[in-house]
Structures are given as C-alpha cells and as structure tokens.
mmCIF file with all atom_site columns, C-alpha atoms and ligand atoms in Angstrom:
data_model
loop_
_atom_site.group_PDB
_atom_site.id
_atom_site.type_symbol
_atom_site.label_atom_id
_atom_site.label_alt_id
_atom_site.label_comp_id
_atom_site.label_asym_id
_atom_site.label_entity_id
_atom_site.label_seq_id
_atom_site.pdbx_PDB_ins_code
_atom_site.Cartn_x
_atom_site.Cartn_y
_atom_site.Cartn_z
_atom_site.occupancy
_atom_site.B_iso_or_equiv
_atom_site.pdbx_formal_charge
_atom_site.auth_seq_id
_atom_site.auth_comp_id
_atom_site.auth_asym_id
_atom_site.auth_atom_id
_atom_site.pdbx_PDB_model_num
ATOM   1   C CA  . MET A 1 1   ? -2.119  -11.139 -29.223 1.00 0.00 ? 144 MET A CA  1
ATOM   2   C CA  . THR A 1 2   ? -5.893  -10.497 -29.436 1.00 0.00 ? 145 THR A CA  1
ATOM   3   C CA  . LEU A 1 3   ? -8.264  -10.149 -26.498 1.00 0.00 ? 146 LEU A CA  1
ATOM   4   C CA  . PRO A 1 4   ? -10.564 -13.151 -25.808 1.00 0.00 ? 147 PRO A CA  1
ATOM   5   C CA  . VAL A 1 5   ? -14.389 -12.841 -25.653 1.00 0.00 ? 148 VAL A CA  1
ATOM   6   C CA  . PHE A 1 6   ? -16.001 -10.884 -22.797 1.00 0.00 ? 149 PHE A CA  1
ATOM   7   C CA  . HIS A 1 7   ? -17.219 -12.902 -19.809 1.00 0.00 ? 150 HIS A CA  1
ATOM   8   C CA  . ALA A 1 8   ? -18.489 -12.231 -16.278 1.00 0.00 ? 151 ALA A CA  1
ATOM   9   C CA  . PRO A 1 9   ? -15.569 -12.202 -13.807 1.00 0.00 ? 152 PRO A CA  1
ATOM   10  C CA  . THR A 1 10  ? -14.690 -14.874 -11.274 1.00 0.00 ? 153 THR A CA  1
ATOM   11  C CA  . PRO A 1 11  ? -12.484 -13.695 -8.343  1.00 0.00 ? 154 PRO A CA  1
ATOM   12  C CA  . THR A 1 12  ? -9.465  -15.058 -10.234 1.00 0.00 ? 155 THR A CA  1
ATOM   13  C CA  . ASP A 1 13  ? -10.438 -13.117 -13.375 1.00 0.00 ? 156 ASP A CA  1
ATOM   14  C CA  . MET A 1 14  ? -10.836 -9.981  -11.264 1.00 0.00 ? 157 MET A CA  1
ATOM   15  C CA  . ARG A 1 15  ? -7.331  -10.448 -9.827  1.00 0.00 ? 158 ARG A CA  1
ATOM   16  C CA  . ARG A 1 16  ? -5.818  -11.233 -13.248 1.00 0.00 ? 159 ARG A CA  1
ATOM   17  C CA  . SER A 1 17  ? -7.462  -8.351  -15.116 1.00 0.00 ? 160 SER A CA  1
ATOM   18  C CA  . MET A 1 18  ? -6.740  -5.773  -12.401 1.00 0.00 ? 161 MET A CA  1
ATOM   19  C CA  . GLY A 1 19  ? -3.212  -7.202  -12.251 1.00 0.00 ? 162 GLY A CA  1
ATOM   20  C CA  . ARG A 1 20  ? -2.702  -5.583  -15.686 1.00 0.00 ? 163 ARG A CA  1
ATOM   21  C CA  . PHE A 1 21  ? -2.802  -2.251  -13.857 1.00 0.00 ? 164 PHE A CA  1
ATOM   22  C CA  . THR A 1 22  ? 0.792   -1.583  -12.771 1.00 0.00 ? 165 THR A CA  1
ATOM   23  C CA  . THR A 1 23  ? 0.961   -0.263  -9.221  1.00 0.00 ? 166 THR A CA  1
ATOM   24  C CA  . GLY A 1 24  ? 3.500   0.655   -6.623  1.00 0.00 ? 167 GLY A CA  1
ATOM   25  C CA  . VAL A 1 25  ? 3.833   -1.407  -3.463  1.00 0.00 ? 168 VAL A CA  1
ATOM   26  C CA  . ALA A 1 26  ? 3.443   -0.231  0.138   1.00 0.00 ? 169 ALA A CA  1
ATOM   27  C CA  . VAL A 1 27  ? 3.209   -1.651  3.626   1.00 0.00 ? 170 VAL A CA  1
ATOM   28  C CA  . VAL A 1 28  ? 0.300   -0.440  5.749   1.00 0.00 ? 171 VAL A CA  1
ATOM   29  C CA  . SER A 1 29  ? 1.038   -0.759  9.458   1.00 0.00 ? 172 SER A CA  1
ATOM   30  C CA  . ALA A 1 30  ? -0.568  -0.149  12.816  1.00 0.00 ? 173 ALA A CA  1
ATOM   31  C CA  . ASP A 1 31  ? -0.303  -0.751  16.513  1.00 0.00 ? 174 ASP A CA  1
ATOM   32  C CA  . ASP A 1 32  ? -2.492  -3.728  17.376  1.00 0.00 ? 175 ASP A CA  1
ATOM   33  C CA  . GLY A 1 33  ? -3.770  -1.973  20.500  1.00 0.00 ? 176 GLY A CA  1
ATOM   34  C CA  . THR A 1 34  ? -1.488  -3.934  22.864  1.00 0.00 ? 177 THR A CA  1
ATOM   35  C CA  . GLY A 1 35  ? 1.711   -2.165  21.827  1.00 0.00 ? 178 GLY A CA  1
ATOM   36  C CA  . ASN A 1 36  ? 2.657   -4.752  19.188  1.00 0.00 ? 179 ASN A CA  1
ATOM   37  C CA  . PRO A 1 37  ? 3.263   -3.716  15.574  1.00 0.00 ? 180 PRO A CA  1
ATOM   38  C CA  . CYS A 1 38  ? 1.370   -5.321  12.688  1.00 0.00 ? 181 CYS A CA  1
ATOM   39  C CA  . GLY A 1 39  ? 1.357   -4.662  8.974   1.00 0.00 ? 182 GLY A CA  1
ATOM   40  C CA  . MET A 1 40  ? 0.683   -6.039  5.512   1.00 0.00 ? 183 MET A CA  1
ATOM   41  C CA  . THR A 1 41  ? 1.765   -5.478  1.917   1.00 0.00 ? 184 THR A CA  1
ATOM   42  C CA  . ILE A 1 42  ? -0.709  -3.551  -0.236  1.00 0.00 ? 185 ILE A CA  1
ATOM   43  C CA  . SER A 1 43  ? -1.089  -2.238  -3.745  1.00 0.00 ? 186 SER A CA  1
ATOM   44  C CA  . SER A 1 44  ? -4.491  -0.612  -3.114  1.00 0.00 ? 187 SER A CA  1
ATOM   45  C CA  . LEU A 1 45  ? -3.010  2.713   -2.023  1.00 0.00 ? 188 LEU A CA  1
ATOM   46  C CA  . THR A 1 46  ? -4.670  5.692   -3.722  1.00 0.00 ? 189 THR A CA  1
ATOM   47  C CA  . SER A 1 47  ? -4.406  9.422   -3.197  1.00 0.00 ? 190 SER A CA  1
ATOM   48  C CA  . VAL A 1 48  ? -7.958  10.758  -2.767  1.00 0.00 ? 191 VAL A CA  1
ATOM   49  C CA  . SER A 1 49  ? -7.731  14.447  -1.803  1.00 0.00 ? 192 SER A CA  1
ATOM   50  C CA  . LEU A 1 50  ? -4.966  17.043  -1.567  1.00 0.00 ? 193 LEU A CA  1
ATOM   51  C CA  . GLU A 1 51  ? -6.803  19.533  0.689   1.00 0.00 ? 194 GLU A CA  1
ATOM   52  C CA  . PRO A 1 52  ? -7.384  18.023  3.145   1.00 0.00 ? 195 PRO A CA  1
ATOM   53  C CA  . PRO A 1 53  ? -4.735  15.356  2.416   1.00 0.00 ? 196 PRO A CA  1
ATOM   54  C CA  . ILE A 1 54  ? -6.589  12.028  2.266   1.00 0.00 ? 197 ILE A CA  1
ATOM   55  C CA  . LEU A 1 55  ? -5.552  8.634   0.916   1.00 0.00 ? 198 LEU A CA  1
ATOM   56  C CA  . LEU A 1 56  ? -7.294  5.268   0.883   1.00 0.00 ? 199 LEU A CA  1
ATOM   57  C CA  . VAL A 1 57  ? -6.247  1.674   1.430   1.00 0.00 ? 200 VAL A CA  1
ATOM   58  C CA  . SER A 1 58  ? -8.481  -1.365  0.810   1.00 0.00 ? 201 SER A CA  1
ATOM   59  C CA  . LEU A 1 59  ? -7.761  -4.188  3.266   1.00 0.00 ? 202 LEU A CA  1
ATOM   60  C CA  . THR A 1 60  ? -9.150  -7.700  3.356   1.00 0.00 ? 203 THR A CA  1
ATOM   61  C CA  . HIS A 1 61  ? -11.475 -8.684  6.185   1.00 0.00 ? 204 HIS A CA  1
ATOM   62  C CA  . GLY A 1 62  ? -9.937  -11.075 8.680   1.00 0.00 ? 205 GLY A CA  1
ATOM   63  C CA  . SER A 1 63  ? -6.474  -9.559  8.635   1.00 0.00 ? 206 SER A CA  1
ATOM   64  C CA  . ARG A 1 64  ? -4.876  -8.586  11.934  1.00 0.00 ? 207 ARG A CA  1
ATOM   65  C CA  . THR A 1 65  ? -3.907  -5.239  10.432  1.00 0.00 ? 208 THR A CA  1
ATOM   66  C CA  . THR A 1 66  ? -7.495  -4.516  9.320   1.00 0.00 ? 209 THR A CA  1
ATOM   67  C CA  . ASP A 1 67  ? -8.746  -5.235  12.852  1.00 0.00 ? 210 ASP A CA  1
ATOM   68  C CA  . ALA A 1 68  ? -5.950  -3.157  14.426  1.00 0.00 ? 211 ALA A CA  1
ATOM   69  C CA  . ILE A 1 69  ? -6.762  -0.099  12.313  1.00 0.00 ? 212 ILE A CA  1
ATOM   70  C CA  . ALA A 1 70  ? -10.473 -0.476  13.030  1.00 0.00 ? 213 ALA A CA  1
ATOM   71  C CA  . ALA A 1 71  ? -9.692  -0.604  16.765  1.00 0.00 ? 214 ALA A CA  1
ATOM   72  C CA  . THR A 1 72  ? -7.164  2.248   16.932  1.00 0.00 ? 215 THR A CA  1
ATOM   73  C CA  . SER A 1 73  ? -8.377  4.553   14.095  1.00 0.00 ? 216 SER A CA  1
ATOM   74  C CA  . ALA A 1 74  ? -4.759  5.152   13.063  1.00 0.00 ? 217 ALA A CA  1
ATOM   75  C CA  . PHE A 1 75  ? -2.362  3.668   10.524  1.00 0.00 ? 218 PHE A CA  1
ATOM   76  C CA  . ALA A 1 76  ? 0.895   4.322   8.752   1.00 0.00 ? 219 ALA A CA  1
ATOM   77  C CA  . VAL A 1 77  ? 1.982   3.761   5.150   1.00 0.00 ? 220 VAL A CA  1
ATOM   78  C CA  . SER A 1 78  ? 5.522   2.986   3.951   1.00 0.00 ? 221 SER A CA  1
ATOM   79  C CA  . ILE A 1 79  ? 5.967   3.229   0.169   1.00 0.00 ? 222 ILE A CA  1
ATOM   80  C CA  . LEU A 1 80  ? 8.585   0.670   -0.854  1.00 0.00 ? 223 LEU A CA  1
ATOM   81  C CA  . GLY A 1 81  ? 11.623  1.196   -3.034  1.00 0.00 ? 224 GLY A CA  1
ATOM   82  C CA  . SER A 1 82  ? 12.876  -1.192  -5.707  1.00 0.00 ? 225 SER A CA  1
ATOM   83  C CA  . ARG A 1 83  ? 15.317  -2.853  -3.301  1.00 0.00 ? 226 ARG A CA  1
ATOM   84  C CA  . GLN A 1 84  ? 12.558  -3.832  -0.886  1.00 0.00 ? 227 GLN A CA  1
ATOM   85  C CA  . GLU A 1 85  ? 10.949  -6.766  -2.735  1.00 0.00 ? 228 GLU A CA  1
ATOM   86  C CA  . ALA A 1 86  ? 11.925  -9.148  0.084   1.00 0.00 ? 229 ALA A CA  1
ATOM   87  C CA  . LEU A 1 87  ? 10.031  -6.956  2.554   1.00 0.00 ? 230 LEU A CA  1
ATOM   88  C CA  . ALA A 1 88  ? 6.992   -6.873  0.242   1.00 0.00 ? 231 ALA A CA  1
ATOM   89  C CA  . ARG A 1 89  ? 7.019   -10.687 0.220   1.00 0.00 ? 232 ARG A CA  1
ATOM   90  C CA  . ARG A 1 90  ? 7.577   -10.891 3.982   1.00 0.00 ? 233 ARG A CA  1
ATOM   91  C CA  . PHE A 1 91  ? 4.585   -8.648  4.731   1.00 0.00 ? 234 PHE A CA  1
ATOM   92  C CA  . ALA A 1 92  ? 2.374   -10.667 2.351   1.00 0.00 ? 235 ALA A CA  1
ATOM   93  C CA  . THR A 1 93  ? 3.162   -14.078 3.873   1.00 0.00 ? 236 THR A CA  1
ATOM   94  C CA  . ARG A 1 94  ? 0.414   -15.426 6.109   1.00 0.00 ? 237 ARG A CA  1
ATOM   95  C CA  . GLY A 1 95  ? 1.663   -16.401 9.565   1.00 0.00 ? 238 GLY A CA  1
ATOM   96  C CA  . GLY A 1 96  ? 5.235   -15.322 8.810   1.00 0.00 ? 239 GLY A CA  1
ATOM   97  C CA  . ALA A 1 97  ? 7.447   -12.846 10.654  1.00 0.00 ? 240 ALA A CA  1
ATOM   98  C CA  . ARG A 1 98  ? 6.552   -9.227  10.060  1.00 0.00 ? 241 ARG A CA  1
ATOM   99  C CA  . PHE A 1 99  ? 8.437   -6.564  12.067  1.00 0.00 ? 242 PHE A CA  1
ATOM   100 C CA  . GLU A 1 100 ? 10.715  -9.044  13.899  1.00 0.00 ? 243 GLU A CA  1
ATOM   101 C CA  . ASP A 1 101 ? 14.492  -8.804  13.322  1.00 0.00 ? 244 ASP A CA  1
ATOM   102 C CA  . MET A 1 102 ? 14.450  -5.955  10.816  1.00 0.00 ? 245 MET A CA  1
ATOM   103 C CA  . PRO A 1 103 ? 15.134  -2.226  10.941  1.00 0.00 ? 246 PRO A CA  1
ATOM   104 C CA  . VAL A 1 104 ? 11.979  -0.349  11.970  1.00 0.00 ? 247 VAL A CA  1
ATOM   105 C CA  . ASP A 1 105 ? 11.301  3.388   12.100  1.00 0.00 ? 248 ASP A CA  1
ATOM   106 C CA  . HIS A 1 106 ? 8.544   4.996   14.145  1.00 0.00 ? 249 HIS A CA  1
ATOM   107 C CA  . SER A 1 107 ? 6.273   7.887   13.304  1.00 0.00 ? 250 SER A CA  1
ATOM   108 C CA  . ARG A 1 108 ? 6.141   10.813  15.717  1.00 0.00 ? 251 ARG A CA  1
ATOM   109 C CA  . SER A 1 109 ? 3.088   9.230   17.378  1.00 0.00 ? 252 SER A CA  1
ATOM   110 C CA  . GLY A 1 110 ? 4.859   5.864   17.636  1.00 0.00 ? 253 GLY A CA  1
ATOM   111 C CA  . LEU A 1 111 ? 3.431   3.856   14.717  1.00 0.00 ? 254 LEU A CA  1
ATOM   112 C CA  . PRO A 1 112 ? 5.786   1.283   13.143  1.00 0.00 ? 255 PRO A CA  1
ATOM   113 C CA  . LEU A 1 113 ? 7.233   2.102   9.703   1.00 0.00 ? 256 LEU A CA  1
ATOM   114 C CA  . ILE A 1 114 ? 9.522   0.330   7.243   1.00 0.00 ? 257 ILE A CA  1
ATOM   115 C CA  . ALA A 1 115 ? 13.014  1.817   7.541   1.00 0.00 ? 258 ALA A CA  1
ATOM   116 C CA  . ASP A 1 116 ? 14.498  3.182   4.305   1.00 0.00 ? 259 ASP A CA  1
ATOM   117 C CA  . ALA A 1 117 ? 11.108  3.327   2.533   1.00 0.00 ? 260 ALA A CA  1
ATOM   118 C CA  . LEU A 1 118 ? 10.701  5.934   -0.235  1.00 0.00 ? 261 LEU A CA  1
ATOM   119 C CA  . ALA A 1 119 ? 7.929   7.662   1.711   1.00 0.00 ? 262 ALA A CA  1
ATOM   120 C CA  . GLN A 1 120 ? 6.457   7.287   5.177   1.00 0.00 ? 263 GLN A CA  1
ATOM   121 C CA  . LEU A 1 121 ? 3.014   8.695   6.004   1.00 0.00 ? 264 LEU A CA  1
ATOM   122 C CA  . GLU A 1 122 ? 0.992   8.684   9.186   1.00 0.00 ? 265 GLU A CA  1
ATOM   123 C CA  . CYS A 1 123 ? -2.815  8.772   8.993   1.00 0.00 ? 266 CYS A CA  1
ATOM   124 C CA  . ARG A 1 124 ? -5.835  9.179   11.197  1.00 0.00 ? 267 ARG A CA  1
ATOM   125 C CA  . VAL A 1 125 ? -8.930  7.290   9.975   1.00 0.00 ? 268 VAL A CA  1
ATOM   126 C CA  . HIS A 1 126 ? -11.293 9.802   8.361   1.00 0.00 ? 269 HIS A CA  1
ATOM   127 C CA  . ALA A 1 127 ? -13.907 7.236   7.240   1.00 0.00 ? 270 ALA A CA  1
ATOM   128 C CA  . ALA A 1 128 ? -14.181 3.489   6.749   1.00 0.00 ? 271 ALA A CA  1
ATOM   129 C CA  . HIS A 1 129 ? -16.560 1.454   4.595   1.00 0.00 ? 272 HIS A CA  1
ATOM   130 C CA  . ASP A 1 130 ? -17.057 -2.285  4.260   1.00 0.00 ? 273 ASP A CA  1
ATOM   131 C CA  . ILE A 1 131 ? -17.151 -2.951  0.513   1.00 0.00 ? 274 ILE A CA  1
ATOM   132 C CA  . GLY A 1 132 ? -17.536 -6.605  -0.474  1.00 0.00 ? 275 GLY A CA  1
ATOM   133 C CA  . ASP A 1 133 ? -14.792 -8.694  1.146   1.00 0.00 ? 276 ASP A CA  1
ATOM   134 C CA  . HIS A 1 134 ? -12.611 -5.665  2.000   1.00 0.00 ? 277 HIS A CA  1
ATOM   135 C CA  . ARG A 1 135 ? -12.741 -2.679  4.335   1.00 0.00 ? 278 ARG A CA  1
ATOM   136 C CA  . VAL A 1 136 ? -11.749 0.617   2.754   1.00 0.00 ? 279 VAL A CA  1
ATOM   137 C CA  . PHE A 1 137 ? -10.049 3.045   5.129   1.00 0.00 ? 280 PHE A CA  1
ATOM   138 C CA  . TYR A 1 138 ? -9.775  6.698   4.183   1.00 0.00 ? 281 TYR A CA  1
ATOM   139 C CA  . GLY A 1 139 ? -6.874  8.179   6.115   1.00 0.00 ? 282 GLY A CA  1
ATOM   140 C CA  . GLU A 1 140 ? -6.222  11.855  6.714   1.00 0.00 ? 283 GLU A CA  1
ATOM   141 C CA  . VAL A 1 141 ? -2.466  12.264  6.461   1.00 0.00 ? 284 VAL A CA  1
ATOM   142 C CA  . THR A 1 142 ? -1.176  13.978  9.601   1.00 0.00 ? 285 THR A CA  1
ATOM   143 C CA  . ASP A 1 143 ? 2.593   13.603  9.146   1.00 0.00 ? 286 ASP A CA  1
ATOM   144 C CA  . MET A 1 144 ? 4.872   12.525  6.290   1.00 0.00 ? 287 MET A CA  1
ATOM   145 C CA  . ARG A 1 145 ? 8.360   12.461  4.832   1.00 0.00 ? 288 ARG A CA  1
ATOM   146 C CA  . TRP A 1 146 ? 9.815   11.153  1.553   1.00 0.00 ? 289 TRP A CA  1
ATOM   147 C CA  . ARG A 1 147 ? 13.063  10.782  -0.367  1.00 0.00 ? 290 ARG A CA  1
ATOM   148 C CA  . ASP A 1 148 ? 14.119  10.287  -3.988  1.00 0.00 ? 291 ASP A CA  1
ATOM   149 C CA  . GLY A 1 149 ? 14.714  6.771   -5.294  1.00 0.00 ? 292 GLY A CA  1
ATOM   150 C CA  . THR A 1 150 ? 13.299  4.092   -7.598  1.00 0.00 ? 293 THR A CA  1
ATOM   151 C CA  . GLY A 1 151 ? 9.884   2.670   -6.746  1.00 0.00 ? 294 GLY A CA  1
ATOM   152 C CA  . LEU A 1 152 ? 9.040   -1.009  -6.379  1.00 0.00 ? 295 LEU A CA  1
ATOM   153 C CA  . ALA A 1 153 ? 6.393   -1.893  -8.987  1.00 0.00 ? 296 ALA A CA  1
ATOM   154 C CA  . PHE A 1 154 ? 3.905   -4.775  -9.206  1.00 0.00 ? 297 PHE A CA  1
ATOM   155 C CA  . TYR A 1 155 ? 2.435   -6.027  -12.484 1.00 0.00 ? 298 TYR A CA  1
ATOM   156 C CA  . SER A 1 156 ? 0.651   -9.254  -13.314 1.00 0.00 ? 299 SER A CA  1
ATOM   157 C CA  . GLY A 1 157 ? 1.754   -10.939 -10.085 1.00 0.00 ? 300 GLY A CA  1
ATOM   158 C CA  . ARG A 1 158 ? 5.403   -9.993  -10.481 1.00 0.00 ? 301 ARG A CA  1
ATOM   159 C CA  . PHE A 1 159 ? 7.637   -7.396  -8.864  1.00 0.00 ? 302 PHE A CA  1
ATOM   160 C CA  . GLY A 1 160 ? 9.791   -5.073  -10.934 1.00 0.00 ? 303 GLY A CA  1
ATOM   161 C CA  . ASP A 1 161 ? 11.149  -1.591  -10.791 1.00 0.00 ? 304 ASP A CA  1
ATOM   162 C CA  . PHE A 1 162 ? 10.018  1.604   -12.424 1.00 0.00 ? 305 PHE A CA  1
ATOM   163 C CA  . HIS A 1 163 ? 12.221  3.179   -15.092 1.00 0.00 ? 306 HIS A CA  1
ATOM   164 C CA  . ASP A 1 164 ? 11.036  6.481   -16.529 1.00 0.00 ? 307 ASP A CA  1
ATOM   165 C CA  . PHE A 1 165 ? 11.342  7.420   -20.223 1.00 0.00 ? 308 PHE A CA  1
ATOM   166 C CA  . GLY A 1 166 ? 13.593  10.361  -19.380 1.00 0.00 ? 309 GLY A CA  1
ATOM   167 C CA  . HIS A 1 167 ? 10.992  12.951  -20.436 1.00 0.00 ? 310 HIS A CA  1
ATOM   168 C CA  . ASP A 1 168 ? 10.329  16.144  -18.479 1.00 0.00 ? 311 ASP A CA  1
ATOM   169 C CA  . GLU A 1 169 ? 8.385   15.851  -15.248 1.00 0.00 ? 312 GLU A CA  1
ATOM   170 C CA  . LEU A 1 170 ? 4.656   16.625  -15.784 1.00 0.00 ? 313 LEU A CA  1
ATOM   171 C CA  . PRO A 1 171 ? 3.488   20.005  -14.584 1.00 0.00 ? 314 PRO A CA  1
ATOM   172 C CA  . TRP A 1 172 ? 0.662   19.084  -12.196 1.00 0.00 ? 315 TRP A CA  1
ATOM   173 C CA  . LEU A 1 173 ? -2.113  21.299  -13.563 1.00 0.00 ? 316 LEU A CA  1
ATOM   174 C CA  . TYR A 1 174 ? -5.103  19.522  -12.070 1.00 0.00 ? 317 TYR A CA  1
HETATM 175 C C1  . FMN B 2 .   ? 1.975   -6.803  -4.186  1.00 0.00 ? 616 FMN B C1  1
HETATM 176 C C2  . FMN B 2 .   ? 0.872   -7.184  -3.231  1.00 0.00 ? 616 FMN B C2  1
HETATM 177 C C3  . FMN B 2 .   ? -0.190  -6.319  -3.037  1.00 0.00 ? 616 FMN B C3  1
HETATM 178 C C4  . FMN B 2 .   ? -1.223  -6.635  -2.143  1.00 0.00 ? 616 FMN B C4  1
HETATM 179 N N1  . FMN B 2 .   ? -2.239  -5.728  -1.957  1.00 0.00 ? 616 FMN B N1  1
HETATM 180 C C5  . FMN B 2 .   ? -3.201  -5.985  -1.053  1.00 0.00 ? 616 FMN B C5  1
HETATM 181 C C6  . FMN B 2 .   ? -4.209  -5.016  -0.794  1.00 0.00 ? 616 FMN B C6  1
HETATM 182 O O1  . FMN B 2 .   ? -4.232  -3.926  -1.371  1.00 0.00 ? 616 FMN B O1  1
HETATM 183 N N2  . FMN B 2 .   ? -5.162  -5.327  0.130   1.00 0.00 ? 616 FMN B N2  1
HETATM 184 C C7  . FMN B 2 .   ? -5.161  -6.523  0.782   1.00 0.00 ? 616 FMN B C7  1
HETATM 185 O O2  . FMN B 2 .   ? -6.058  -6.740  1.605   1.00 0.00 ? 616 FMN B O2  1
HETATM 186 N N3  . FMN B 2 .   ? -4.209  -7.466  0.561   1.00 0.00 ? 616 FMN B N3  1
HETATM 187 C C8  . FMN B 2 .   ? -3.218  -7.213  -0.321  1.00 0.00 ? 616 FMN B C8  1
HETATM 188 N N4  . FMN B 2 .   ? -2.230  -8.132  -0.539  1.00 0.00 ? 616 FMN B N4  1
HETATM 189 C C9  . FMN B 2 .   ? -2.253  -9.405  0.207   1.00 0.00 ? 616 FMN B C9  1
HETATM 190 C C10 . FMN B 2 .   ? -1.750  -9.261  1.649   1.00 0.00 ? 616 FMN B C10 1
HETATM 191 O O3  . FMN B 2 .   ? -0.468  -8.652  1.710   1.00 0.00 ? 616 FMN B O3  1
HETATM 192 C C11 . FMN B 2 .   ? -1.648  -10.669 2.307   1.00 0.00 ? 616 FMN B C11 1
HETATM 193 O O4  . FMN B 2 .   ? -2.886  -11.331 2.207   1.00 0.00 ? 616 FMN B O4  1
HETATM 194 C C12 . FMN B 2 .   ? -1.221  -10.594 3.777   1.00 0.00 ? 616 FMN B C12 1
HETATM 195 O O5  . FMN B 2 .   ? -0.814  -11.868 4.197   1.00 0.00 ? 616 FMN B O5  1
HETATM 196 C C13 . FMN B 2 .   ? -2.356  -10.100 4.665   1.00 0.00 ? 616 FMN B C13 1
HETATM 197 O O6  . FMN B 2 .   ? -1.909  -9.948  5.981   1.00 0.00 ? 616 FMN B O6  1
HETATM 198 P P1  . FMN B 2 .   ? -2.342  -10.990 7.147   1.00 0.00 ? 616 FMN B P1  1
HETATM 199 O O7  . FMN B 2 .   ? -1.637  -12.270 6.821   1.00 0.00 ? 616 FMN B O7  1
HETATM 200 O O8  . FMN B 2 .   ? -1.840  -10.361 8.425   1.00 0.00 ? 616 FMN B O8  1
HETATM 201 O O9  . FMN B 2 .   ? -3.820  -11.106 7.090   1.00 0.00 ? 616 FMN B O9  1
HETATM 202 C C14 . FMN B 2 .   ? -1.197  -7.852  -1.424  1.00 0.00 ? 616 FMN B C14 1
HETATM 203 C C15 . FMN B 2 .   ? -0.122  -8.734  -1.630  1.00 0.00 ? 616 FMN B C15 1
HETATM 204 C C16 . FMN B 2 .   ? 0.901   -8.401  -2.509  1.00 0.00 ? 616 FMN B C16 1
HETATM 205 C C17 . FMN B 2 .   ? 2.066   -9.352  -2.688  1.00 0.00 ? 616 FMN B C17 1
#
C-alpha cells in the first residue's frame, strides 16, 4: 500500500501517525496529596538519561494525576506486562475505578504501584514543562525493581504483546 500525499496534521492525524510507533504501556501513579492514590495509562514513557537516571512522561492537562504530580513533585511508574491489558484499559477510562478492588503494591516512600508489573520505578520530579496541551515531567528515578516477562505493546490503537525474533540481545554500546 502506498503512502498518501503529505498534508498538515490535525490532532487526529497526529494521533494516527504517531500510533504507527509501537510503544510499551505503563501506568503513572501518584498520591493526590490527601492520601488517595491516582493514576493513568501512558505510552509517553521515555528514558532520558542514565547518569543521573532520568525518565520523562507527557501527561494531558486537566488530569487528576497531572495535578497530583505537580502538587507533590513525586510519581511512580509501573511498566505493564502482556497480561495486563485490562488494567491498561481501566486506567485509561475517564471517571472509572482506578486503584479500587485490585492488588496494589507500594513503593518504599508509599506511592501506589500496579502489582505484578514488569518494572516499578519511583521518581522525584527533576523538571516540568508545559508543552502544548500536555505537561512533560522529567523524573529522577530514586528506587526501582523489575522482573523478566513479556511486555504489553500498543500499536495503531490496539494492544498486543511483544515477541522477539530470537536473535542475540544487543550489546548496549552507546
Ligand atoms: C495505550 C494508551 C496510552 C496513553 N498514553 C497517554 C499519555 O502518554 N499521556 C496522556 O496524557 N494520556 C495518555 N493516554 C490517555 C489516558 O490514559 C486517559 O486519557 C486517562 O483517562 C487520563 O486519566 P484521567 O481520566 O484521570 O484524566 C493513553 C491511553 C492509552 C489507552
């Protein structure tokens, strides 16, 4: 199938074209400042720096989680495994239940985390920038743990799971 002609993007075009970039899926979570947990599904998780360890998440304005992180300067990230699609949907549903009636872990400083995630990271906000309709939080990772497993993937609006080609693991030279 050939590509159509170039055109300036609408928000829908932006979502559709960037949706061709396969990502993993995570839940970013925080304490809302009154002791209640909040969180949302994200695909905008990016590793930024190894030393110091910094990652970024890009969160829409007007979300409870965005406001909670801005208020507390702390957040947690749970990277989801392939069996956690239902949780990814739950944490992306406006007005729906989030941490109620499900297994929850806590970081050493007490932030809520998705139990049985592939990786759990705790971050302190290093910097934050309003960019367009999102706020980008850079988080310095202060604590983490991970396990082996198959990652939940997201491509073109659909969930799937990641299968490798069976080749050797890349030596990380850069
Ligand atoms: C796979 C997937 C990835 C998403 N990634 C992001 C993201 O990176 N940033 C964002 O602001 N919203 C993202 N969303 C949308 C939010 O999860 C959704 O709008 C959620 O309801 C926001 O939380 P709130 O209802 O508490 O505002 C994503 C949704 C899905 C299903």
